[in-house]
Coordinates of C-alpha atoms in Angstrom, one line a residue:
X1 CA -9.1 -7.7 -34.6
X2 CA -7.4 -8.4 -31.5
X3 CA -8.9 -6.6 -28.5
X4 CA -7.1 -4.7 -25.5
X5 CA -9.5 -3.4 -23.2
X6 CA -9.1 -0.7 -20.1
X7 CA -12.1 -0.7 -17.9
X8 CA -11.1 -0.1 -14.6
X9 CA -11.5 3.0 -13.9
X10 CA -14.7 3.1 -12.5
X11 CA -14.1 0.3 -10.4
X12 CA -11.2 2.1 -8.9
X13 CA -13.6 5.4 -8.5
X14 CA -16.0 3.4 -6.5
X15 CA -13.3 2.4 -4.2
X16 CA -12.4 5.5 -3.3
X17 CA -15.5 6.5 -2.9
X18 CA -16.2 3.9 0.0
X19 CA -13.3 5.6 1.8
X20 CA -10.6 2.7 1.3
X21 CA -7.1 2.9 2.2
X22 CA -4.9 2.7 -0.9
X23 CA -1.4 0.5 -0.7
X24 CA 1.0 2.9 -1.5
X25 CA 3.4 2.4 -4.6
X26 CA 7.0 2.2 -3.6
X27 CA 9.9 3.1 -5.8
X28 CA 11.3 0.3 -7.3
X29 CA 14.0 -2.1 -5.2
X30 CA 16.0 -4.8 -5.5
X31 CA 14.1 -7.4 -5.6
X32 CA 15.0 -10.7 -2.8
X33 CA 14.7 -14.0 -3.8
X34 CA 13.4 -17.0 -2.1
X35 CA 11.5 -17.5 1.1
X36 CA 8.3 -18.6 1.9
X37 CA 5.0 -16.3 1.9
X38 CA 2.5 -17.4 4.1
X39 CA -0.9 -16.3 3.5
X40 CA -4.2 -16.9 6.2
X41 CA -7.0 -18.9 4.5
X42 CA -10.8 -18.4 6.5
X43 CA -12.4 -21.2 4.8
X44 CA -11.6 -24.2 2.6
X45 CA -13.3 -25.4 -0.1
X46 CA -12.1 -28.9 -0.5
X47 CA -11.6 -28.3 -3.9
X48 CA -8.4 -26.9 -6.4
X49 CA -9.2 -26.7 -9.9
X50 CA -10.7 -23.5 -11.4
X51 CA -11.9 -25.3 -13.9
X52 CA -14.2 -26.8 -12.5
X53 CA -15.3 -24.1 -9.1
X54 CA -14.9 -20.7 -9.8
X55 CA -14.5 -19.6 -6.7
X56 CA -12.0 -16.6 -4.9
X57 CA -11.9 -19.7 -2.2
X58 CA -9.9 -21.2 -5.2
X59 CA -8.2 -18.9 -7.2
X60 CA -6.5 -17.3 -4.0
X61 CA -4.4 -20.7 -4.2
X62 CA -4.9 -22.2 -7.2
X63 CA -4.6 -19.2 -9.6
X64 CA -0.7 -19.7 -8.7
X65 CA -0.2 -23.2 -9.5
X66 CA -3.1 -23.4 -12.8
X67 CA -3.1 -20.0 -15.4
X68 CA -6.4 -18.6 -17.1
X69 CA -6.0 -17.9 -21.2
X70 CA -5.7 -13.8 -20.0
X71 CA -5.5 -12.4 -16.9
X72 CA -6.2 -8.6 -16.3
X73 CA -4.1 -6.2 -15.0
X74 CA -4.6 -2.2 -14.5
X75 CA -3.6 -1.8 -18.1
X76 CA -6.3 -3.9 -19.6
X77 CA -6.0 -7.5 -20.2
X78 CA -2.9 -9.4 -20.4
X79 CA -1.9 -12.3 -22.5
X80 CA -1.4 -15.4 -20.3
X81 CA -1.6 -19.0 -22.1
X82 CA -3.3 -17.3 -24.7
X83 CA -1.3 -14.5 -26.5
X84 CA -4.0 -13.1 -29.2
X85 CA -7.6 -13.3 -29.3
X86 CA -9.7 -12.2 -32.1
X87 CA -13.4 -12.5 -34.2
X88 CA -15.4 -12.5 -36.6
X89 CA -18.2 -10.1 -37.2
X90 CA -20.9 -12.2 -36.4
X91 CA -19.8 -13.1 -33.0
X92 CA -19.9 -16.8 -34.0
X93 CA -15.8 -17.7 -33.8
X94 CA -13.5 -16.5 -31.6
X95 CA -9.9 -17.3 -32.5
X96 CA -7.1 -17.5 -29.7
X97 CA -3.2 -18.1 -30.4
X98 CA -1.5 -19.9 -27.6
X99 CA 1.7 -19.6 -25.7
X100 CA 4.5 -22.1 -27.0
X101 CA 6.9 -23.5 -25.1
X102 CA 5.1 -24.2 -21.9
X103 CA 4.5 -27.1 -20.0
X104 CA 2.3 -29.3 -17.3
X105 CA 3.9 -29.4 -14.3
X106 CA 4.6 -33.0 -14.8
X107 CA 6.6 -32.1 -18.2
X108 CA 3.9 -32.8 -21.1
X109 CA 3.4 -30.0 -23.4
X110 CA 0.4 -27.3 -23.2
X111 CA -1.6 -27.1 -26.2
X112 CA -4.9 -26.7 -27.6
X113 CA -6.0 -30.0 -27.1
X114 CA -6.1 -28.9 -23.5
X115 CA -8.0 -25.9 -24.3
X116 CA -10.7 -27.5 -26.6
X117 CA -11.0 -30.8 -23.8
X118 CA -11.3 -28.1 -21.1
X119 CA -14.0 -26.1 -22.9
X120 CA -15.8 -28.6 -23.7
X121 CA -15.9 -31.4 -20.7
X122 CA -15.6 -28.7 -17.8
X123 CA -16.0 -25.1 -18.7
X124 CA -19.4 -25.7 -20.3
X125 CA -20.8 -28.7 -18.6
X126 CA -19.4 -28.6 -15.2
X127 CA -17.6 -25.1 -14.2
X128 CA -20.5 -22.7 -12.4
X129 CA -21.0 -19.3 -13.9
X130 CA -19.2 -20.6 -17.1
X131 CA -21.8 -23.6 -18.3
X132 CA -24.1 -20.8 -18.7
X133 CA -22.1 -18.5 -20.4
X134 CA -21.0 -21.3 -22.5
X135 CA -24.4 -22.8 -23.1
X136 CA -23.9 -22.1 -26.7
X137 CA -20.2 -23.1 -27.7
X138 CA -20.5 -25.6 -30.4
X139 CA -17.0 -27.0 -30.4
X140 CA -13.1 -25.9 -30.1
X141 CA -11.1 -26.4 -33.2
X142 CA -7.8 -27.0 -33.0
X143 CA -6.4 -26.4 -36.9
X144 CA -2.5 -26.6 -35.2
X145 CA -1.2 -27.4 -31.7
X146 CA -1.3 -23.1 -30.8
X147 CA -4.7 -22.3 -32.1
X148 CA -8.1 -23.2 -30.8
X149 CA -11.0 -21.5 -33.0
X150 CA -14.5 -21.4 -30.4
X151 CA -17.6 -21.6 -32.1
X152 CA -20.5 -20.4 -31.1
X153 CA -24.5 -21.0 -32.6
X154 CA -24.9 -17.8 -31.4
X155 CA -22.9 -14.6 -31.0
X156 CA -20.5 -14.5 -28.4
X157 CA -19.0 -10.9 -28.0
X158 CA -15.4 -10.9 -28.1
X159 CA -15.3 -8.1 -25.2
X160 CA -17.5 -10.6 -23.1
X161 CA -15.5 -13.8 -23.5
X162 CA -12.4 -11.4 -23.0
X163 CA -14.0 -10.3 -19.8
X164 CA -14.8 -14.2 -18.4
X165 CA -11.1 -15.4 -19.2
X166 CA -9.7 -14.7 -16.2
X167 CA -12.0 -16.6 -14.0
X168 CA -13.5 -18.5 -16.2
X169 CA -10.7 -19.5 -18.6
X170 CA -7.9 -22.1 -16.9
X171 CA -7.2 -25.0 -19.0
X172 CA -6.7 -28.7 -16.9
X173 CA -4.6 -31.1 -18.4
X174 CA -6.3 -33.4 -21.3
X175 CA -4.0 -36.0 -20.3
X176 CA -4.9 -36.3 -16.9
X177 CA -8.5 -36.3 -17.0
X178 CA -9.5 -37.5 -20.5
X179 CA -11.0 -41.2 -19.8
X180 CA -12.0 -40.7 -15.7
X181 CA -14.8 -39.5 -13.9
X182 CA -13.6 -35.6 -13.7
X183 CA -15.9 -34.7 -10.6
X184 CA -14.1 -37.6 -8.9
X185 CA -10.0 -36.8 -10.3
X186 CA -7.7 -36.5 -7.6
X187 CA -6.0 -33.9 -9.5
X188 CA -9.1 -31.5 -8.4
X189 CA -7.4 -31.6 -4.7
X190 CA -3.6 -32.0 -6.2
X191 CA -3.9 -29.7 -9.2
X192 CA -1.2 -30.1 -12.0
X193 CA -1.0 -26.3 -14.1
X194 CA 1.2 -24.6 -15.9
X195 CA 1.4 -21.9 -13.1
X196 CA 5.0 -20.6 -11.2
X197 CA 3.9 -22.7 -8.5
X198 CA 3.6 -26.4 -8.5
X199 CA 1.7 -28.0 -6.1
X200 CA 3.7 -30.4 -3.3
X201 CA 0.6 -31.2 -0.3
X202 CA -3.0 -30.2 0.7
X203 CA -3.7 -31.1 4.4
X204 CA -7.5 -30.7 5.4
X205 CA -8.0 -28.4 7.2
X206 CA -4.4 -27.2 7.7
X207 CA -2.5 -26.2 5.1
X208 CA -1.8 -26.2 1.0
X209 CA 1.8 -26.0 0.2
X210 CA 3.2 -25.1 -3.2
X211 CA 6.9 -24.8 -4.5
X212 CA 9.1 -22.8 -7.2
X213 CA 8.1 -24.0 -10.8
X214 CA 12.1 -24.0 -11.8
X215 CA 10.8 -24.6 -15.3
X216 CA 8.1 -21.9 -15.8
X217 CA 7.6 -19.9 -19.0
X218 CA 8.4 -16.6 -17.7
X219 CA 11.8 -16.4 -17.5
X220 CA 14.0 -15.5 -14.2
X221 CA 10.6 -15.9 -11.9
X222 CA 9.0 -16.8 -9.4
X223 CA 10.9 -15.0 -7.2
X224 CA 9.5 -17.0 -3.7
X225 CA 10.7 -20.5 -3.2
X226 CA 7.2 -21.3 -2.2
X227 CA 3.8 -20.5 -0.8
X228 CA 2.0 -22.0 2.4
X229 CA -2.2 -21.2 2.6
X230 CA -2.8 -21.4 6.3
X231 CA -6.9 -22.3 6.9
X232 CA -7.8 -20.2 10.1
X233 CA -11.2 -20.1 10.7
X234 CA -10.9 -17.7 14.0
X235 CA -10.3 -14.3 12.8
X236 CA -8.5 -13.3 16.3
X237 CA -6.4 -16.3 15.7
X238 CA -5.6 -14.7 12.2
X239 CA -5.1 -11.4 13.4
X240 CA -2.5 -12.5 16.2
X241 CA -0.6 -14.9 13.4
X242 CA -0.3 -11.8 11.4
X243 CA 1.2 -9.7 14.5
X244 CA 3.0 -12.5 15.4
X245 CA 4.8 -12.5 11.3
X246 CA 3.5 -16.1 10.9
X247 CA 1.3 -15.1 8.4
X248 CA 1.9 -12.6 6.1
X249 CA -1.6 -11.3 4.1
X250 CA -5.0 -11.7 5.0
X251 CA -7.5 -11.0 2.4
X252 CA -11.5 -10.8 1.2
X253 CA -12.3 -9.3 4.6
X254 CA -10.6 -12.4 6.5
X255 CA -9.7 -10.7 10.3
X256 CA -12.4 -8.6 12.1
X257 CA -13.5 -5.2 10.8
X258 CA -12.2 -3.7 14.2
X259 CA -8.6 -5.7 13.7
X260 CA -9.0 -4.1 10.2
X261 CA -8.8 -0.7 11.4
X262 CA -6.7 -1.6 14.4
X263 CA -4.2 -3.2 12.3
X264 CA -4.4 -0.2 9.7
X265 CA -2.6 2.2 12.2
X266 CA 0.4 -0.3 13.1
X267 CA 3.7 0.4 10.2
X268 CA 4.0 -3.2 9.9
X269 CA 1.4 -3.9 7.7
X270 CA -0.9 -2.3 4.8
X271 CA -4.4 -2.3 4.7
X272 CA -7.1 -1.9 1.6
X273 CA -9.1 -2.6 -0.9
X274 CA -6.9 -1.8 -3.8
X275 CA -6.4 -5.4 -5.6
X276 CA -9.9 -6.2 -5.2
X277 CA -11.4 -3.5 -8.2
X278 CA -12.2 -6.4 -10.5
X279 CA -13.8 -8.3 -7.6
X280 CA -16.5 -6.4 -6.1
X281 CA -19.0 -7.8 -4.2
X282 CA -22.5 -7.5 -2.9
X283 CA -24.0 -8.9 0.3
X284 CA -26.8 -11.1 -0.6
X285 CA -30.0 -12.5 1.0
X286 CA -31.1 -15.5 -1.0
X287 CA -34.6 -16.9 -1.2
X288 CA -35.7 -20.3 -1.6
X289 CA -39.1 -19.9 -3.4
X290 CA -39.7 -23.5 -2.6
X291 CA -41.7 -21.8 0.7
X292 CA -45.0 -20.6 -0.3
X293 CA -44.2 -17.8 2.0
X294 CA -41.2 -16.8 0.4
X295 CA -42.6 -17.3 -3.0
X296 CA -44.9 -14.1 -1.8
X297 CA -43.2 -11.1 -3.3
X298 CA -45.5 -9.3 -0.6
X299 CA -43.0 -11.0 2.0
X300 CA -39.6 -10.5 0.0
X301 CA -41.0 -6.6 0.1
X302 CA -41.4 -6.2 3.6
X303 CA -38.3 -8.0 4.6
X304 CA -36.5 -5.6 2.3
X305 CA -38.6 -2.4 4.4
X306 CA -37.4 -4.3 7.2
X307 CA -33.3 -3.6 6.9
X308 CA -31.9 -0.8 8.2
X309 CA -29.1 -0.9 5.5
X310 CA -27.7 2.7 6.4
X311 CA -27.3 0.8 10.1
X312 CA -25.5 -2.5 8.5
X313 CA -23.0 0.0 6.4
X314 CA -21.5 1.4 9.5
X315 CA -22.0 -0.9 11.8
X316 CA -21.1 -4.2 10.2
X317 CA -19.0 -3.2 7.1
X318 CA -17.6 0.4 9.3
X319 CA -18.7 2.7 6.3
X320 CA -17.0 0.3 3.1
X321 CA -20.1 -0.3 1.6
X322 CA -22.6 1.2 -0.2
X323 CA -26.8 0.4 -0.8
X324 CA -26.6 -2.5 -3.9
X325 CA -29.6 -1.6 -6.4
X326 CA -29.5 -4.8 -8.2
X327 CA -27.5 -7.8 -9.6
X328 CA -25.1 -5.3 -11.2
X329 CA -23.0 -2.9 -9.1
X330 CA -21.8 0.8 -9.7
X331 CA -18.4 -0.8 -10.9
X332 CA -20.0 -2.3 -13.8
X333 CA -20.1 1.0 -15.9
X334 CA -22.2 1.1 -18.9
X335 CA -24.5 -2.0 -17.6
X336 CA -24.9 0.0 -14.5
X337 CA -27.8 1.7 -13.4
X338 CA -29.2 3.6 -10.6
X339 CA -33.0 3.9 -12.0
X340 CA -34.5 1.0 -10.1
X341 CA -37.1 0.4 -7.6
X342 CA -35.7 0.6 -3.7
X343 CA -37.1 -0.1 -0.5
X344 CA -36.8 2.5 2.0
X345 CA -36.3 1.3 5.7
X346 CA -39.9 1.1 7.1
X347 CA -41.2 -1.4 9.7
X348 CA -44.5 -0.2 9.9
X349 CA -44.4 -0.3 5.7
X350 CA -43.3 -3.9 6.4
X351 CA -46.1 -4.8 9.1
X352 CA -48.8 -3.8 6.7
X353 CA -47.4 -5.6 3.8
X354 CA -46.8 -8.9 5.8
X355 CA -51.0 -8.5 7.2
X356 CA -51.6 -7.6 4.0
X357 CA -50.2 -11.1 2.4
X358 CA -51.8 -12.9 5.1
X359 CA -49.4 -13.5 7.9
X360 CA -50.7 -12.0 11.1
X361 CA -48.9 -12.1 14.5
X362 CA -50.1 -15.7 16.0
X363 CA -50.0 -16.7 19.9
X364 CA -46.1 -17.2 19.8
X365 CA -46.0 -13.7 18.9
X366 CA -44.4 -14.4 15.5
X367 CA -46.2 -14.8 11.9
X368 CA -43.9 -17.1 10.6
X369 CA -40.2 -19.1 11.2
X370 CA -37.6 -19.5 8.9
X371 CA -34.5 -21.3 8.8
X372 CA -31.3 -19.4 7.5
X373 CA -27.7 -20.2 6.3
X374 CA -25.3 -17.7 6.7
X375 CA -22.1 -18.2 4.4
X376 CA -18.9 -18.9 6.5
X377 CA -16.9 -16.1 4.4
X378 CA -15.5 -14.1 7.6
X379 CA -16.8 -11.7 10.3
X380 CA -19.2 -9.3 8.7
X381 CA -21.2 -13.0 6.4
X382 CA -21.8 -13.8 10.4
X383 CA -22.5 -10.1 11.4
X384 CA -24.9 -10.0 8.3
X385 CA -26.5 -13.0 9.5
X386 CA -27.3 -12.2 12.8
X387 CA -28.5 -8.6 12.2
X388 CA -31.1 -10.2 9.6
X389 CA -32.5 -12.2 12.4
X390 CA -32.6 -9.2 14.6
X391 CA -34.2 -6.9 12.1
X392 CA -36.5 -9.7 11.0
X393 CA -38.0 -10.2 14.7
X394 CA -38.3 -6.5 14.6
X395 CA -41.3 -7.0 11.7
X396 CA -42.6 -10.5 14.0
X397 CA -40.6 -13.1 12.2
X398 CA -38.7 -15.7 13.7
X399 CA -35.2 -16.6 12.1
X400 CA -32.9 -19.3 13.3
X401 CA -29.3 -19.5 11.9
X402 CA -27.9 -22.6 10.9
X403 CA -24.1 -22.1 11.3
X404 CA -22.0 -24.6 8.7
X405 CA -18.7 -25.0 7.2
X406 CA -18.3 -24.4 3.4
X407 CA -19.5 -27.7 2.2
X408 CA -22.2 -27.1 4.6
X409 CA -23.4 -23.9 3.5
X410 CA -23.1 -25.1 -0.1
X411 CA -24.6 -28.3 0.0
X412 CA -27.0 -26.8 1.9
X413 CA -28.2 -24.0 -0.2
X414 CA -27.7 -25.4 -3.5
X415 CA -27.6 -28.7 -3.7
X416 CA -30.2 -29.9 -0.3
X417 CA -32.3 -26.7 -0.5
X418 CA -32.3 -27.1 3.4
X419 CA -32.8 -23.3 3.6
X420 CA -35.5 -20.8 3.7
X421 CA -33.6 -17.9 3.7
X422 CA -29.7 -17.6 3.6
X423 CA -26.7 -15.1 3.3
X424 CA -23.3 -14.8 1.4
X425 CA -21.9 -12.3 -1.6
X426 CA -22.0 -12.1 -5.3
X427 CA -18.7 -11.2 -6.7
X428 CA -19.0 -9.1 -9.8
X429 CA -16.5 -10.0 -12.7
X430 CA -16.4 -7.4 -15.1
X431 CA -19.4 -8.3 -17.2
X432 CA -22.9 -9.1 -16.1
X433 CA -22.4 -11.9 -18.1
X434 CA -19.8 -13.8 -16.8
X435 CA -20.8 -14.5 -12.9
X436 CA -23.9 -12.3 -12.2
X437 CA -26.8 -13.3 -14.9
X438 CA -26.7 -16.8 -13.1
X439 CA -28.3 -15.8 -9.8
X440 CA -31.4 -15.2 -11.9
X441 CA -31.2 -17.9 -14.9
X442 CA -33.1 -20.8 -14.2
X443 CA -32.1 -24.0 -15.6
X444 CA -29.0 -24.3 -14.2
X445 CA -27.1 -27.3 -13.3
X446 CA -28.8 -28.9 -10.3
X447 CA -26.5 -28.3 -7.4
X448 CA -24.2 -25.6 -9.0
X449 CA -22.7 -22.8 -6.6
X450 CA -23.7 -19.0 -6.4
X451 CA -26.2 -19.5 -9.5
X452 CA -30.0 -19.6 -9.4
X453 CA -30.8 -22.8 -7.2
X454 CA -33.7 -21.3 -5.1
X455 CA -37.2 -22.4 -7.2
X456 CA -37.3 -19.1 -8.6
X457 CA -38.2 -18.9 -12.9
X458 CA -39.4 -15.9 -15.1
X459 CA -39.5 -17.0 -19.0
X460 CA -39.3 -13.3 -19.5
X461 CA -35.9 -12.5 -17.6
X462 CA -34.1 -15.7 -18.9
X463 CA -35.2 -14.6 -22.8
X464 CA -33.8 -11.4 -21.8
X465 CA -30.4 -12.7 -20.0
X466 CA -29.9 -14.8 -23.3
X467 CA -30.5 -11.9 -25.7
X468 CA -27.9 -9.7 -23.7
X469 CA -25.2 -12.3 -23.4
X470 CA -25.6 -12.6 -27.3
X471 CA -26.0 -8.5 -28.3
X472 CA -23.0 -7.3 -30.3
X473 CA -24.3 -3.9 -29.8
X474 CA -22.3 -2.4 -26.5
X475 CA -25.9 0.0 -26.1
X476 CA -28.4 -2.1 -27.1
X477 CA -26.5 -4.7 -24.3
X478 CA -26.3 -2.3 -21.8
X479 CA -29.9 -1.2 -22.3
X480 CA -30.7 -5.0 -21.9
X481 CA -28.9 -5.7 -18.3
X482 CA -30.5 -2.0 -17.4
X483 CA -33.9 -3.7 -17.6
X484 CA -32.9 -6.8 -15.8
X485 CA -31.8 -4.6 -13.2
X486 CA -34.7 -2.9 -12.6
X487 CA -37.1 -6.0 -13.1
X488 CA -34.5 -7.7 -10.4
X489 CA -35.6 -5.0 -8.2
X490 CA -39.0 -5.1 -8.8
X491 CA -39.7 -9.2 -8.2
X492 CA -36.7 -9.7 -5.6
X493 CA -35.7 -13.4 -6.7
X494 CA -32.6 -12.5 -4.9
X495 CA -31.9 -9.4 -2.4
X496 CA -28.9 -7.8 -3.4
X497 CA -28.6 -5.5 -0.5
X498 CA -24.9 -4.3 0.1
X499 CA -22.4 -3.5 -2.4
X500 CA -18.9 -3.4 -0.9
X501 CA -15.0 -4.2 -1.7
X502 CA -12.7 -6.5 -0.2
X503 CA -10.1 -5.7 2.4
X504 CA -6.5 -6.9 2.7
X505 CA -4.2 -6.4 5.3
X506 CA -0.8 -7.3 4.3
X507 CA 3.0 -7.2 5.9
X508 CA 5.5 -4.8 4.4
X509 CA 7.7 -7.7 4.3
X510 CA 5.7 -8.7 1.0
X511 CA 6.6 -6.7 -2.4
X512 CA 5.0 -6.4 -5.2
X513 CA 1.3 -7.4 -3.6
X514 CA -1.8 -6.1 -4.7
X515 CA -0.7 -4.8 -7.8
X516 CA -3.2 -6.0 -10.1
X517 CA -7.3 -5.6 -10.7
X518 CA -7.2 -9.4 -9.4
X519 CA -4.8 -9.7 -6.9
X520 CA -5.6 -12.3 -4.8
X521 CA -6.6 -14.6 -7.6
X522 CA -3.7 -13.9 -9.7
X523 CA -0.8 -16.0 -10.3
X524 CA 2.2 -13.8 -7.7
X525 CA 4.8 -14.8 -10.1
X526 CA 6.4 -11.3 -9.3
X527 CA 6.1 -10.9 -5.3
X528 CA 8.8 -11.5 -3.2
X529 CA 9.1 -11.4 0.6
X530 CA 11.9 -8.7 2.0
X531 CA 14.1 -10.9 4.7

């Protein structure tokens, strides 16, 4: 049974609902090879290999220079290195026929010894999001050089691994990391795929540079002679390289909200949220239950009656946003629900709660301090950051921000725990499964990013994540993540308070952008730049 999905729909419903500005479709031209597309970077990661950090801080460069197994597009998913997938009826072996003819960038063949090294050494023991999700694969077969065979000791919905494939789903190279320390390759910062870019130079905290694949699998493409990712950490720098044509797309919200509108009314450029359905995102407030204090849900209530979120909406994200009610977002369809506990904007709810857990105003006119880490994503993670602290002396509680790079902020929040209470987003992908249940799981990997770091356990909620992530029943499932949902709500290990989109703004000069579900994570073997 090979599987074809189309679920985007509501994903595209909810952004126009938030009011975005769609890139317009253009009737087809002739297309302009070569050139050189330069795209603005606001934060690096120090790290290039999906397999190891899913990440949009990733993908946006490496997704061109190392494939995922399927990728999806507005038409459902779309065979990449993989070119069927099927499985059997108990959920227990998922069967995927691979692309032949293609090759590493250094010339060996791609095969599934790749696929089964990859599963096994990176996507389940060291790649975030996916080591849960792949908690129970067993072993990849590989009965002939263009078939791996998962298996599973339990059921592993075909529509779910489907769903994590295109973020969670690039194979590495057996060749090059079989034998070494893999957290340690250098191939993690000079990544070697089977993408339409290769990879030439990364300089810290300047540039990545990738080149033409002449030999990729697609035939007559790429059409760009390369790409350069320019790290800009100061938006207004950003927004005057784009003005000034030496940079030619910006995305995940990477200028100002006010450049964003500004720059929406000048013909030189297009600005949106289309490209961004499969990646919507909340803004978080994360909780390290390590505090006593924090580990009051009386406290995690009343910060929560402390937010204006109405106020953040249109100040911070200028109306593209909506309240979150939960881990799961409206674009997650039948796993989505509205029927969950909220918390109304009420400071003098929030006073009462706070006396009532014990925490009365002292002599310094506070009742507690807090250290937070706000997420160096962009403008509105900052924005976010200091409106918390604004709200939260509102309700007598002191917060002082601890800016940080991204190794900063990650380190840390999830590997230090040198936080009390911190910022960032959750990225939806697709399926509760496949990067959401994490935030809430407890056991995972010491250290791993955007997962459940922050001292927090219910036996109750992980049974329940594990017996949703293994339902073959699409009802019973979404029944499941409903109740997770509203239990999420209720005990508040994590504040999922803003649901939004991303925004790009992108020169006219580039063709063919934003065109799939995935855009900016995608591989842009089909854009070209007009001279």
């Amino acid at each position: 049974m090979t599987l074809t999905m189309k679920n985007t729909g509501l994903a595209l419903a909810m952004a126009g609902a938030l009011g975005s500005v769609a890139f317009t479709a253009t009737a087809e031209e002739e297309v302009q090879k070569g050139g050189t597309a330069v795209i603005h970077m606001i934060s690096e990661q120090r790290i290039l290999n999906p397999a190891l950090r899913a990440s949009t801080g990733v993908y946006a460069i490496t997704g061109k220079i190392m494939e995922p197994m399927i990728d999806k597009t507005y038409d459902g998913y779309e065979p990449v290195l993989a070119t069927e997938w099927s499985g059997t009826e108990d959920g227990l072996h998922i069967t995927l026929k691979l692309r032949e003819g293609v090759k590493w960038h250094d010339g060996e063949p791609f095969t599934c010894a790749d696929v089964s090294f990859s599963a096994m050494e990176m996507w389940k023991k060291l790649l975030n999001y996916s080591s849960a999700l792949q908690a129970n694969l067993e072993s990849v077969d590989c009965p002939d050089p263009h078939t791996a065979v998962f298996n599973y000791s339990k059921p592993m919905p075909l529509a779910l691994f489907v769903a994590a494939m295109p973020d969670l789903g690039h194979p590495a190279p057996k060749h090059l990391y079989e034998g070494t320390d893999i957290l340690k390759s250098k191939y993690n910062t000079a990544p070697v795929g089977t993408g339409p870019f290769k990879f030439v130079e990364y300089e810290r905290g300047q540039y990545v540079l990738a080149e033409k694949n002449e030999d990729y699998w697609r035939e007559g493409f790429p059409y760009l002679d390369r790409i350069v990712w320019r790290f800009i950490k100061d938006k207004s720098a950003a927004a005057a390289a784009l003005e000034a044509g030496e940079v030619h797309e910006s995305g995940f919200i990477g200028v100002s909200m006010a450049d964003i509108e500004r720059l929406g009314k000048d013909e030189r450029f297009t600005v949106g949220t289309k490209g961004y359905e499969n990646n919507v995102a909340h803004s978080t407030v994360e909780f390290n239950h390590r505090n006593p204090i924090i580990a009051d849900i009386k406290v995690r209530q009343a910060m929560y009656h402390g937010l204006d979120i109405d106020y953040a909406i249109k100040t911070i994200m200028r109306g593209y946003a909506k309240p979150g009610r939960g881990p799961v977002p409206s674009a997650g369809g039948a796993n989505y629900t509205d029927d969950v506990p909220t918390y109304d904007y009420d400071p003098a709810l929030a006073k009462s709660l706070l006396d009532a857990a014990g925490y009365p105003v002292k002599d310094d006119g506070f009742r507690f301090h807090l250290k937070h880490r706000p997420a160096p994503w962009g403008e509105y993670t900052q924005l976010w950051a200091e409106y918390f602290a604004q709200a939260m002396k509102e309700i007598d509680i002191d917060v002082e921000i601890l800016t940080n790079d991204a190794p900063g902020f990650l380190n840390g929040v999830y590997r230090d725990y040198d936080f009390d209470t911190a910022n960032g987003w959750h990225q939806f992908r697709s399926d509760p499964a496949v990067s959401t249940m994490v935030w809430l799981r407890s056991g995972q990997p010491a250290g791993t990013p955007w997962s459940n770091q922050f001292g927090w356990k219910s036996e109750e909620i992980d049974q329940m994540i594990d017996d949703a992530a293994s339902e073959l029943d699409s009802e019973k499932r979404a029944a499941m993540y409903h109740e997770i949902q509203a239990r999420s709500m209720k005990e508040l290990p994590v504040m999922f308070a803003i649901e939004h989109p991303f925004i790009s703004v992108t020169s006219t000069k580039l063709h063919n952008h934003h065109n799939t579900p995935r855009w900016n994570s995608s591989s842009w073997y089909d854009l070209w730049l007009e001279k």
